[in-house]
Amino acid sequence: MNEHVHEAMDLTKNQSLVMGALTRSKGPLSAYTILDQLRDNGFRAPLQVYRALDKLVEFGMVHRLESLNAFVACSHPGCDGDNTIAFMICEKCGQVNEITDNALAKRVKQLAGDASFALKKTTIELRGICRTCQVA
Amino acid sequence: MNEHVHEAMDLTKNQSLVMGALTRSKGPLSAYTILDQLRDNGFRAPLQVYRALDKLVEFGMVHRLESLNAFVACSHPGCDGDNTIAFMICEKCGQVNEITDNALAKRVKQLAGDASFALKKTTIELRGICRTCQVA
DNA sequence: GCAATGTTGTAATAAGATAACGTCACAGCC
DNA sequence: GGCTGTGACGTTATCTTATTACAACATTGC
């Protein structure tokens, strides 16, 4: 059904519901939007969503977009190995593009290394207008 | 008194109060922390802080740290010309280091260009442990 | 059985941000 | 002067985002 590598992990009921909502949606969702979408599935409180999201992020199946306070399903099977991911976020259509660029990641690590900074997580988010929205 | 280039602009009373709070503090502050610090100066509502912050960010004198929901005074006089700034944020001591790296900025622009993405703003935030906190 | 651990549910609340309203000061113009 | 536009300011209420605290239940290992 879904070839996504991450899907192989076995998730709890709440986790798969949240994951399902995110994969169905083609863009990022806020925790509260997810909550609303899952009310029919028995979700009542934000915490149910946040708990599931925490785990999914930990598994590398979901990314958090800091500049949007929203979450998006990972679109690269192998991304969990590399925590240097960049996102291009279109401010018009809301679409998010996940990119892993080696040169970028390398430069970031270099900078951290130069400062003897023990890098744990990198957030790179590009805001702008995507190609298709520009012509329109 | 203060050589910082940005200080040359003339700010409104509220803007200078907020700017003052941020420059006094050696780390990032949340909007509500600023509010509390300025109660004695007549601040009563969050909006007073947010309005000032909006302007200060627009002027390039203050940066917003998306991954912290906090704000920090700009430490580079010339940063307003280049909106590709990176931050190294120590999760232990809370200190923030502002870095402008040409190679990094160039790569980001390259990626955006390759995708015909009209880049407006770039957020780069490195989370980890700074050198001094590692030895401690 | 029993402790340890982990998931779930629920309520309450904290923290972050904005909307909507009205007022005031000032510059530009007739 | 009188008019108008603009921008800062103040206040209240509200909205969105996230966490704390507590109790119940299931599963595993001893």
mmCIF file of C-alpha atoms (C1' of nucleotides) in Angstrom:
data_model
loop_
_atom_site.group_PDB
_atom_site.id
_atom_site.type_symbol
_atom_site.label_atom_id
_atom_site.label_comp_id
_atom_site.label_asym_id
_atom_site.label_seq_id
_atom_site.Cartn_x
_atom_site.Cartn_y
_atom_site.Cartn_z
ATOM 1 C CA MET A 1 0.000 0.000 0.000
ATOM 2 C CA ASN A 2 2.622 2.450 1.051
ATOM 3 C CA GLU A 3 6.257 1.868 0.227
ATOM 4 C CA HIS A 4 7.549 4.356 2.705
ATOM 5 C CA VAL A 5 10.311 2.751 4.632
ATOM 6 C CA HIS A 6 9.249 4.239 7.915
ATOM 7 C CA GLU A 7 5.874 2.569 7.687
ATOM 8 C CA ALA A 8 7.567 -0.639 8.599
ATOM 9 C CA MET A 9 7.824 0.308 12.245
ATOM 10 C CA ASP A 10 4.898 -0.719 14.278
ATOM 11 C CA LEU A 11 3.016 2.151 15.705
ATOM 12 C CA THR A 12 0.420 2.362 18.389
ATOM 13 C CA LYS A 13 -3.149 3.101 17.427
ATOM 14 C CA ASN A 14 -2.883 6.818 18.123
ATOM 15 C CA GLN A 15 0.423 7.086 16.392
ATOM 16 C CA SER A 16 -0.904 5.506 13.198
ATOM 17 C CA LEU A 17 -3.969 7.709 13.271
ATOM 18 C CA VAL A 18 -1.838 10.818 13.480
ATOM 19 C CA MET A 19 0.556 9.476 10.870
ATOM 20 C CA GLY A 20 -2.404 8.735 8.651
ATOM 21 C CA ALA A 21 -3.723 12.250 8.940
ATOM 22 C CA LEU A 22 -0.347 13.660 8.001
ATOM 23 C CA THR A 23 0.185 11.404 5.024
ATOM 24 C CA ARG A 24 -3.321 12.016 3.713
ATOM 25 C CA SER A 25 -2.765 15.735 3.877
ATOM 26 C CA LYS A 26 -0.431 16.957 1.193
ATOM 27 C CA GLY A 27 0.870 19.786 3.333
ATOM 28 C CA PRO A 28 1.800 20.508 6.919
ATOM 29 C CA LEU A 29 -0.801 20.319 9.662
ATOM 30 C CA SER A 30 -0.938 21.924 13.060
ATOM 31 C CA ALA A 31 -1.456 19.729 16.083
ATOM 32 C CA TYR A 32 -4.907 21.164 16.601
ATOM 33 C CA THR A 33 -5.919 20.594 13.010
ATOM 34 C CA ILE A 34 -4.920 16.981 13.415
ATOM 35 C CA LEU A 35 -6.935 16.834 16.592
ATOM 36 C CA ASP A 36 -10.019 18.087 14.793
ATOM 37 C CA GLN A 37 -9.563 15.583 12.003
ATOM 38 C CA LEU A 38 -9.370 12.743 14.473
ATOM 39 C CA ARG A 39 -12.312 13.602 16.689
ATOM 40 C CA ASP A 40 -14.356 10.926 14.991
ATOM 41 C CA ASN A 41 -11.640 8.450 15.887
ATOM 42 C CA GLY A 42 -11.991 9.199 19.543
ATOM 43 C CA PHE A 43 -9.454 11.963 19.954
ATOM 44 C CA ARG A 44 -10.534 14.444 22.587
ATOM 45 C CA ALA A 45 -7.463 16.266 23.876
ATOM 46 C CA PRO A 46 -4.370 17.949 22.392
ATOM 47 C CA LEU A 47 -2.115 15.743 24.410
ATOM 48 C CA GLN A 48 -3.143 12.688 22.484
ATOM 49 C CA VAL A 49 -1.876 14.370 19.353
ATOM 50 C CA TYR A 50 1.286 15.781 20.900
ATOM 51 C CA ARG A 51 2.259 12.474 22.403
ATOM 52 C CA ALA A 52 1.899 10.718 19.089
ATOM 53 C CA LEU A 53 3.753 13.497 17.294
ATOM 54 C CA ASP A 54 6.639 13.342 19.744
ATOM 55 C CA LYS A 55 7.142 9.700 18.974
ATOM 56 C CA LEU A 56 6.738 10.101 15.240
ATOM 57 C CA VAL A 57 9.287 12.887 15.208
ATOM 58 C CA GLU A 58 11.595 10.742 17.303
ATOM 59 C CA PHE A 59 11.209 7.914 14.770
ATOM 60 C CA GLY A 60 12.044 10.324 11.972
ATOM 61 C CA MET A 61 8.704 9.793 10.283
ATOM 62 C CA VAL A 62 7.478 13.293 10.872
ATOM 63 C CA HIS A 63 9.232 16.634 10.869
ATOM 64 C CA ARG A 64 8.344 19.685 12.792
ATOM 65 C CA LEU A 65 8.329 22.987 10.939
ATOM 66 C CA GLU A 66 9.438 25.492 13.517
ATOM 67 C CA SER A 67 8.495 28.548 11.555
ATOM 68 C CA LEU A 68 4.940 27.292 11.145
ATOM 69 C CA ASN A 69 4.366 25.449 14.389
ATOM 70 C CA ALA A 70 3.208 22.602 12.226
ATOM 71 C CA PHE A 71 4.119 19.071 11.312
ATOM 72 C CA VAL A 72 4.672 17.276 8.061
ATOM 73 C CA ALA A 73 5.158 13.655 7.095
ATOM 74 C CA CYS A 74 8.687 12.882 6.056
ATOM 75 C CA SER A 75 8.979 12.427 2.335
ATOM 76 C CA HIS A 76 12.373 10.763 2.266
ATOM 77 C CA PRO A 77 12.730 7.199 3.416
ATOM 78 C CA GLY A 78 16.321 7.636 4.479
ATOM 79 C CA CYS A 79 16.189 10.920 6.252
ATOM 80 C CA ASP A 80 16.427 9.547 9.751
ATOM 81 C CA GLY A 81 20.115 8.932 9.239
ATOM 82 C CA ASP A 82 20.799 12.555 8.556
ATOM 83 C CA ASN A 83 19.284 15.226 10.693
ATOM 84 C CA THR A 84 20.237 18.052 8.393
ATOM 85 C CA ILE A 85 17.147 18.564 6.312
ATOM 86 C CA ALA A 86 15.974 21.738 4.687
ATOM 87 C CA PHE A 87 12.440 22.758 3.876
ATOM 88 C CA MET A 88 11.187 25.086 1.212
ATOM 89 C CA ILE A 89 7.867 26.449 2.312
ATOM 90 C CA CYS A 90 5.641 28.290 -0.121
ATOM 91 C CA GLU A 91 3.830 31.088 1.639
ATOM 92 C CA LYS A 92 1.149 31.158 -1.003
ATOM 93 C CA CYS A 93 0.040 27.564 -1.470
ATOM 94 C CA GLY A 94 1.455 26.198 1.755
ATOM 95 C CA GLN A 95 3.254 23.393 0.034
ATOM 96 C CA VAL A 96 6.410 22.130 1.643
ATOM 97 C CA ASN A 97 9.354 20.650 -0.149
ATOM 98 C CA GLU A 98 11.807 18.577 1.775
ATOM 99 C CA ILE A 99 15.384 18.694 0.548
ATOM 100 C CA THR A 100 18.531 17.005 1.687
ATOM 101 C CA ASP A 101 21.556 18.640 0.230
ATOM 102 C CA ASN A 102 24.944 17.251 0.945
ATOM 103 C CA ALA A 103 26.893 20.448 0.472
ATOM 104 C CA LEU A 104 24.559 22.299 2.766
ATOM 105 C CA ALA A 105 24.714 19.643 5.443
ATOM 106 C CA LYS A 106 28.473 19.532 5.183
ATOM 107 C CA ARG A 107 28.820 23.277 5.577
ATOM 108 C CA VAL A 108 26.592 23.279 8.612
ATOM 109 C CA LYS A 109 28.610 20.545 10.236
ATOM 110 C CA GLN A 110 31.788 22.386 9.382
ATOM 111 C CA LEU A 111 30.563 25.534 11.064
ATOM 112 C CA ALA A 112 29.542 23.641 14.153
ATOM 113 C CA GLY A 113 32.854 21.832 14.196
ATOM 114 C CA ASP A 114 34.820 25.044 13.863
ATOM 115 C CA ALA A 115 33.109 26.372 16.957
ATOM 116 C CA SER A 116 33.440 23.078 18.839
ATOM 117 C CA PHE A 117 29.695 23.088 19.012
ATOM 118 C CA ALA A 118 28.121 19.687 19.664
ATOM 119 C CA LEU A 119 25.374 19.759 17.086
ATOM 120 C CA LYS A 120 22.179 17.966 17.949
ATOM 121 C CA LYS A 121 19.594 19.209 15.537
ATOM 122 C CA THR A 122 19.530 21.593 12.650
ATOM 123 C CA THR A 123 16.556 23.584 11.487
ATOM 124 C CA ILE A 124 16.678 25.021 7.998
ATOM 125 C CA GLU A 125 13.520 26.549 6.629
ATOM 126 C CA LEU A 126 13.290 28.605 3.468
ATOM 127 C CA ARG A 127 10.234 30.789 3.145
ATOM 128 C CA GLY A 128 9.160 32.192 -0.177
ATOM 129 C CA ILE A 129 7.007 31.554 -3.217
ATOM 130 C CA CYS A 130 7.271 28.341 -5.159
ATOM 131 C CA ARG A 131 7.629 28.198 -8.894
ATOM 132 C CA THR A 132 4.045 27.311 -9.694
ATOM 133 C CA CYS A 133 2.674 30.063 -7.466
ATOM 134 C CA GLN A 134 4.913 32.649 -9.122
ATOM 135 C CA VAL A 135 3.492 32.218 -12.587
ATOM 136 C CA ALA A 136 -0.041 32.219 -11.303
ATOM 137 C CA MET B 1 27.470 54.850 24.204
ATOM 138 C CA ASN B 2 26.640 52.033 21.912
ATOM 139 C CA GLU B 3 28.438 51.677 18.607
ATOM 140 C CA HIS B 4 25.907 49.369 17.131
ATOM 141 C CA VAL B 5 25.011 50.677 13.732
ATOM 142 C CA HIS B 6 21.347 49.951 14.107
ATOM 143 C CA GLU B 7 21.101 52.216 17.112
ATOM 144 C CA ALA B 8 21.314 55.138 14.783
ATOM 145 C CA MET B 9 17.712 54.755 13.712
ATOM 146 C CA ASP B 10 15.300 56.636 15.805
ATOM 147 C CA LEU B 11 12.915 54.450 17.616
ATOM 148 C CA THR B 12 9.693 55.186 19.370
ATOM 149 C CA LYS B 13 9.554 55.000 23.117
ATOM 150 C CA ASN B 14 8.190 51.464 23.207
ATOM 151 C CA GLN B 15 10.608 50.285 20.592
ATOM 152 C CA SER B 16 13.608 51.570 22.518
ATOM 153 C CA LEU B 17 12.345 50.054 25.728
ATOM 154 C CA VAL B 18 12.042 46.647 24.085
ATOM 155 C CA MET B 19 15.364 47.072 22.331
ATOM 156 C CA GLY B 20 16.903 48.007 25.658
ATOM 157 C CA ALA B 21 15.586 44.911 27.342
ATOM 158 C CA LEU B 22 17.019 42.741 24.589
ATOM 159 C CA THR B 23 20.441 44.359 24.573
ATOM 160 C CA ARG B 24 20.690 44.248 28.352
ATOM 161 C CA SER B 25 19.937 40.557 28.320
ATOM 162 C CA LYS B 26 22.808 38.510 26.997
ATOM 163 C CA GLY B 27 20.521 35.851 25.600
ATOM 164 C CA PRO B 28 17.189 35.539 23.845
ATOM 165 C CA LEU B 29 13.988 36.641 25.540
ATOM 166 C CA SER B 30 10.409 35.636 24.963
ATOM 167 C CA ALA B 31 7.845 38.330 24.301
ATOM 168 C CA TYR B 32 6.223 37.691 27.650
ATOM 169 C CA THR B 33 9.505 37.895 29.514
ATOM 170 C CA ILE B 34 10.070 41.261 27.921
ATOM 171 C CA LEU B 35 6.583 42.282 28.935
ATOM 172 C CA ASP B 36 7.284 41.385 32.543
ATOM 173 C CA GLN B 37 10.541 43.289 32.509
ATOM 174 C CA LEU B 38 8.830 46.380 31.227
ATOM 175 C CA ARG B 39 5.815 46.468 33.517
ATOM 176 C CA ASP B 40 7.461 49.196 35.546
ATOM 177 C CA ASN B 41 7.805 51.211 32.379
ATOM 178 C CA GLY B 42 4.085 51.121 31.792
ATOM 179 C CA PHE B 43 3.774 48.002 29.679
ATOM 180 C CA ARG B 44 0.506 46.234 30.320
ATOM 181 C CA ALA B 45 -0.337 44.079 27.306
ATOM 182 C CA PRO B 46 1.493 41.630 25.036
ATOM 183 C CA LEU B 47 0.566 43.631 22.014
ATOM 184 C CA GLN B 48 2.764 46.483 23.085
ATOM 185 C CA VAL B 49 5.705 44.136 22.993
ATOM 186 C CA TYR B 50 4.734 42.406 19.788
ATOM 187 C CA ARG B 51 4.225 45.646 17.948
ATOM 188 C CA ALA B 52 7.635 46.895 18.969
ATOM 189 C CA LEU B 53 9.223 43.562 18.111
ATOM 190 C CA ASP B 54 7.646 43.548 14.670
ATOM 191 C CA LYS B 55 9.245 46.852 13.878
ATOM 192 C CA LEU B 56 12.597 45.960 15.344
ATOM 193 C CA VAL B 57 12.682 42.761 13.336
ATOM 194 C CA GLU B 58 11.692 44.736 10.251
ATOM 195 C CA PHE B 59 14.581 47.131 10.914
ATOM 196 C CA GLY B 60 16.941 44.184 11.238
ATOM 197 C CA MET B 61 17.852 45.079 14.798
ATOM 198 C CA VAL B 62 16.280 42.021 16.301
ATOM 199 C CA HIS B 63 16.025 38.451 15.128
ATOM 200 C CA ARG B 64 13.364 35.964 15.898
ATOM 201 C CA LEU B 65 14.451 32.487 16.911
ATOM 202 C CA GLU B 66 11.763 30.235 15.539
ATOM 203 C CA SER B 67 12.780 27.157 17.414
ATOM 204 C CA LEU B 68 12.588 29.001 20.735
ATOM 205 C CA ASN B 69 9.721 31.408 20.133
ATOM 206 C CA ALA B 70 12.080 34.054 21.367
ATOM 207 C CA PHE B 71 13.862 37.154 20.213
ATOM 208 C CA VAL B 72 17.453 38.274 20.317
ATOM 209 C CA ALA B 73 19.227 41.539 19.578
ATOM 210 C CA CYS B 74 21.237 41.435 16.398
ATOM 211 C CA SER B 75 24.928 41.220 17.059
ATOM 212 C CA HIS B 76 26.140 42.166 13.607
ATOM 213 C CA PRO B 77 25.854 45.719 12.418
ATOM 214 C CA GLY B 78 25.628 44.769 8.784
ATOM 215 C CA CYS B 79 23.234 41.875 8.930
ATOM 216 C CA ASP B 80 20.242 43.709 7.555
ATOM 217 C CA GLY B 81 21.735 43.506 4.104
ATOM 218 C CA ASP B 82 21.792 39.752 4.156
ATOM 219 C CA ASN B 83 18.849 37.794 5.413
ATOM 220 C CA THR B 84 20.705 34.504 5.556
ATOM 221 C CA ILE B 85 21.845 34.306 9.121
ATOM 222 C CA ALA B 86 22.479 31.206 11.159
ATOM 223 C CA PHE B 87 22.197 30.797 14.885
ATOM 224 C CA MET B 88 23.958 28.378 17.152
ATOM 225 C CA ILE B 89 21.854 27.882 20.218
ATOM 226 C CA CYS B 90 23.276 26.173 23.273
ATOM 227 C CA GLU B 91 20.612 24.087 24.947
ATOM 228 C CA LYS B 92 22.472 24.156 28.213
ATOM 229 C CA CYS B 93 23.378 27.769 28.845
ATOM 230 C CA GLY B 94 20.923 29.312 26.423
ATOM 231 C CA GLN B 95 23.538 31.405 24.749
ATOM 232 C CA VAL B 96 23.015 32.253 21.125
ATOM 233 C CA ASN B 97 25.718 32.807 18.587
ATOM 234 C CA GLU B 98 24.891 34.634 15.424
ATOM 235 C CA ILE B 99 26.880 33.632 12.380
ATOM 236 C CA THR B 100 26.873 34.816 8.812
ATOM 237 C CA ASP B 101 28.654 32.412 6.576
ATOM 238 C CA ASN B 102 29.050 33.195 2.952
ATOM 239 C CA ALA B 103 29.328 29.640 1.722
ATOM 240 C CA LEU B 104 26.225 28.661 3.597
ATOM 241 C CA ALA B 105 24.240 31.614 2.323
ATOM 242 C CA LYS B 106 25.398 30.933 -1.195
ATOM 243 C CA ARG B 107 24.367 27.311 -1.072
ATOM 244 C CA VAL B 108 20.946 28.202 0.247
ATOM 245 C CA LYS B 109 20.418 30.696 -2.545
ATOM 246 C CA GLN B 110 21.632 28.148 -5.036
ATOM 247 C CA LEU B 111 19.117 25.598 -3.849
ATOM 248 C CA ALA B 112 16.303 28.100 -4.004
ATOM 249 C CA GLY B 113 17.407 29.211 -7.447
ATOM 250 C CA ASP B 114 17.556 25.643 -8.725
ATOM 251 C CA ALA B 115 13.954 25.180 -7.737
ATOM 252 C CA SER B 116 12.883 28.586 -9.049
ATOM 253 C CA PHE B 117 11.845 29.351 -5.538
ATOM 254 C CA ALA B 118 11.513 33.066 -4.745
ATOM 255 C CA LEU B 119 13.305 33.135 -1.432
ATOM 256 C CA LYS B 120 12.066 35.664 1.101
ATOM 257 C CA LYS B 121 13.505 34.589 4.389
ATOM 258 C CA THR B 122 15.770 31.854 5.608
ATOM 259 C CA THR B 123 15.756 30.339 9.041
ATOM 260 C CA ILE B 124 18.829 28.407 10.097
ATOM 261 C CA GLU B 125 19.081 27.337 13.690
ATOM 262 C CA LEU B 126 21.613 24.911 15.081
ATOM 263 C CA ARG B 127 20.759 23.352 18.398
ATOM 264 C CA GLY B 128 23.369 21.698 20.539
ATOM 265 C CA ILE B 129 25.889 22.259 23.298
ATOM 266 C CA CYS B 130 28.446 25.031 23.082
ATOM 267 C CA ARG B 131 32.123 24.528 23.737
ATOM 268 C CA THR B 132 32.195 25.981 27.218
ATOM 269 C CA CYS B 133 29.214 23.918 28.341
ATOM 270 C CA GLN B 134 30.794 20.727 27.050
ATOM 271 C CA VAL B 135 33.830 20.885 29.266
ATOM 272 C CA ALA B 136 31.749 21.785 32.299
ATOM 273 C "C1'" DG C 1 0.977 -12.180 42.193
ATOM 274 C "C1'" DC C 2 3.701 -8.070 41.775
ATOM 275 C "C1'" DA C 3 6.728 -4.408 40.369
ATOM 276 C "C1'" DA C 4 8.294 -1.871 36.252
ATOM 277 C "C1'" DT C 5 7.318 0.306 32.211
ATOM 278 C "C1'" DG C 6 4.705 2.436 28.704
ATOM 279 C "C1'" DT C 7 0.380 3.937 26.516
ATOM 280 C "C1'" DT C 8 -3.928 6.075 27.116
ATOM 281 C "C1'" DG C 9 -7.570 9.358 28.746
ATOM 282 C "C1'" DT C 10 -9.072 13.703 30.912
ATOM 283 C "C1'" DA C 11 -9.003 18.172 32.951
ATOM 284 C "C1'" DA C 12 -6.760 22.187 33.820
ATOM 285 C "C1'" DT C 13 -3.559 25.597 32.761
ATOM 286 C "C1'" DA C 14 0.519 27.857 30.831
ATOM 287 C "C1'" DA C 15 2.667 30.218 26.998
ATOM 288 C "C1'" DG C 16 2.560 32.461 22.644
ATOM 289 C "C1'" DA C 17 0.143 35.484 19.369
ATOM 290 C "C1'" DT C 18 -3.576 38.188 17.231
ATOM 291 C "C1'" DA C 19 -8.217 40.626 16.395
ATOM 292 C "C1'" DA C 20 -10.990 44.430 17.131
ATOM 293 C "C1'" DC C 21 -11.837 48.478 19.049
ATOM 294 C "C1'" DG C 22 -10.916 53.383 20.187
ATOM 295 C "C1'" DT C 23 -7.650 57.262 21.108
ATOM 296 C "C1'" DC C 24 -3.986 60.403 20.338
ATOM 297 C "C1'" DA C 25 -0.178 62.982 17.937
ATOM 298 C "C1'" DC C 26 1.525 64.836 13.905
ATOM 299 C "C1'" DA C 27 2.371 65.978 9.036
ATOM 300 C "C1'" DG C 28 0.461 67.730 4.738
ATOM 301 C "C1'" DC C 29 -2.783 70.261 2.418
ATOM 302 C "C1'" DC C 30 -6.760 73.321 1.277
ATOM 303 C "C1'" DG D 1 -7.844 77.418 11.145
ATOM 304 C "C1'" DG D 2 -10.003 73.105 9.554
ATOM 305 C "C1'" DC D 3 -9.559 68.787 7.255
ATOM 306 C "C1'" DT D 4 -7.542 64.353 6.353
ATOM 307 C "C1'" DG D 5 -4.311 60.576 6.310
ATOM 308 C "C1'" DT D 6 -1.028 57.997 8.760
ATOM 309 C "C1'" DG D 7 1.180 55.746 12.368
ATOM 310 C "C1'" DA D 8 1.920 54.805 17.220
ATOM 311 C "C1'" DC D 9 -0.410 53.710 21.369
ATOM 312 C "C1'" DG D 10 -3.614 51.498 24.926
ATOM 313 C "C1'" DT D 11 -7.025 48.020 26.356
ATOM 314 C "C1'" DT D 12 -9.872 44.031 26.248
ATOM 315 C "C1'" DA D 13 -10.928 39.872 24.643
ATOM 316 C "C1'" DT D 14 -9.874 35.983 22.161
ATOM 317 C "C1'" DC D 15 -7.388 32.551 19.676
ATOM 318 C "C1'" DT D 16 -3.661 29.198 18.969
ATOM 319 C "C1'" DT D 17 -0.057 26.336 20.625
ATOM 320 C "C1'" DA D 18 1.886 23.442 24.211
ATOM 321 C "C1'" DT D 19 2.485 21.409 28.817
ATOM 322 C "C1'" DT D 20 1.524 19.837 33.741
ATOM 323 C "C1'" DA D 21 -0.692 16.832 36.691
ATOM 324 C "C1'" DC D 22 -3.255 12.906 37.800
ATOM 325 C "C1'" DA D 23 -5.550 8.471 37.190
ATOM 326 C "C1'" DA D 24 -6.472 4.136 34.674
ATOM 327 C "C1'" DC D 25 -5.020 0.268 32.159
ATOM 328 C "C1'" DA D 26 -2.121 -3.162 29.589
ATOM 329 C "C1'" DT D 27 2.211 -5.790 28.954
ATOM 330 C "C1'" DT D 28 6.427 -7.683 30.255
ATOM 331 C "C1'" DG D 29 9.587 -9.915 33.332
ATOM 332 C "C1'" DC D 30 10.502 -11.649 37.787
#
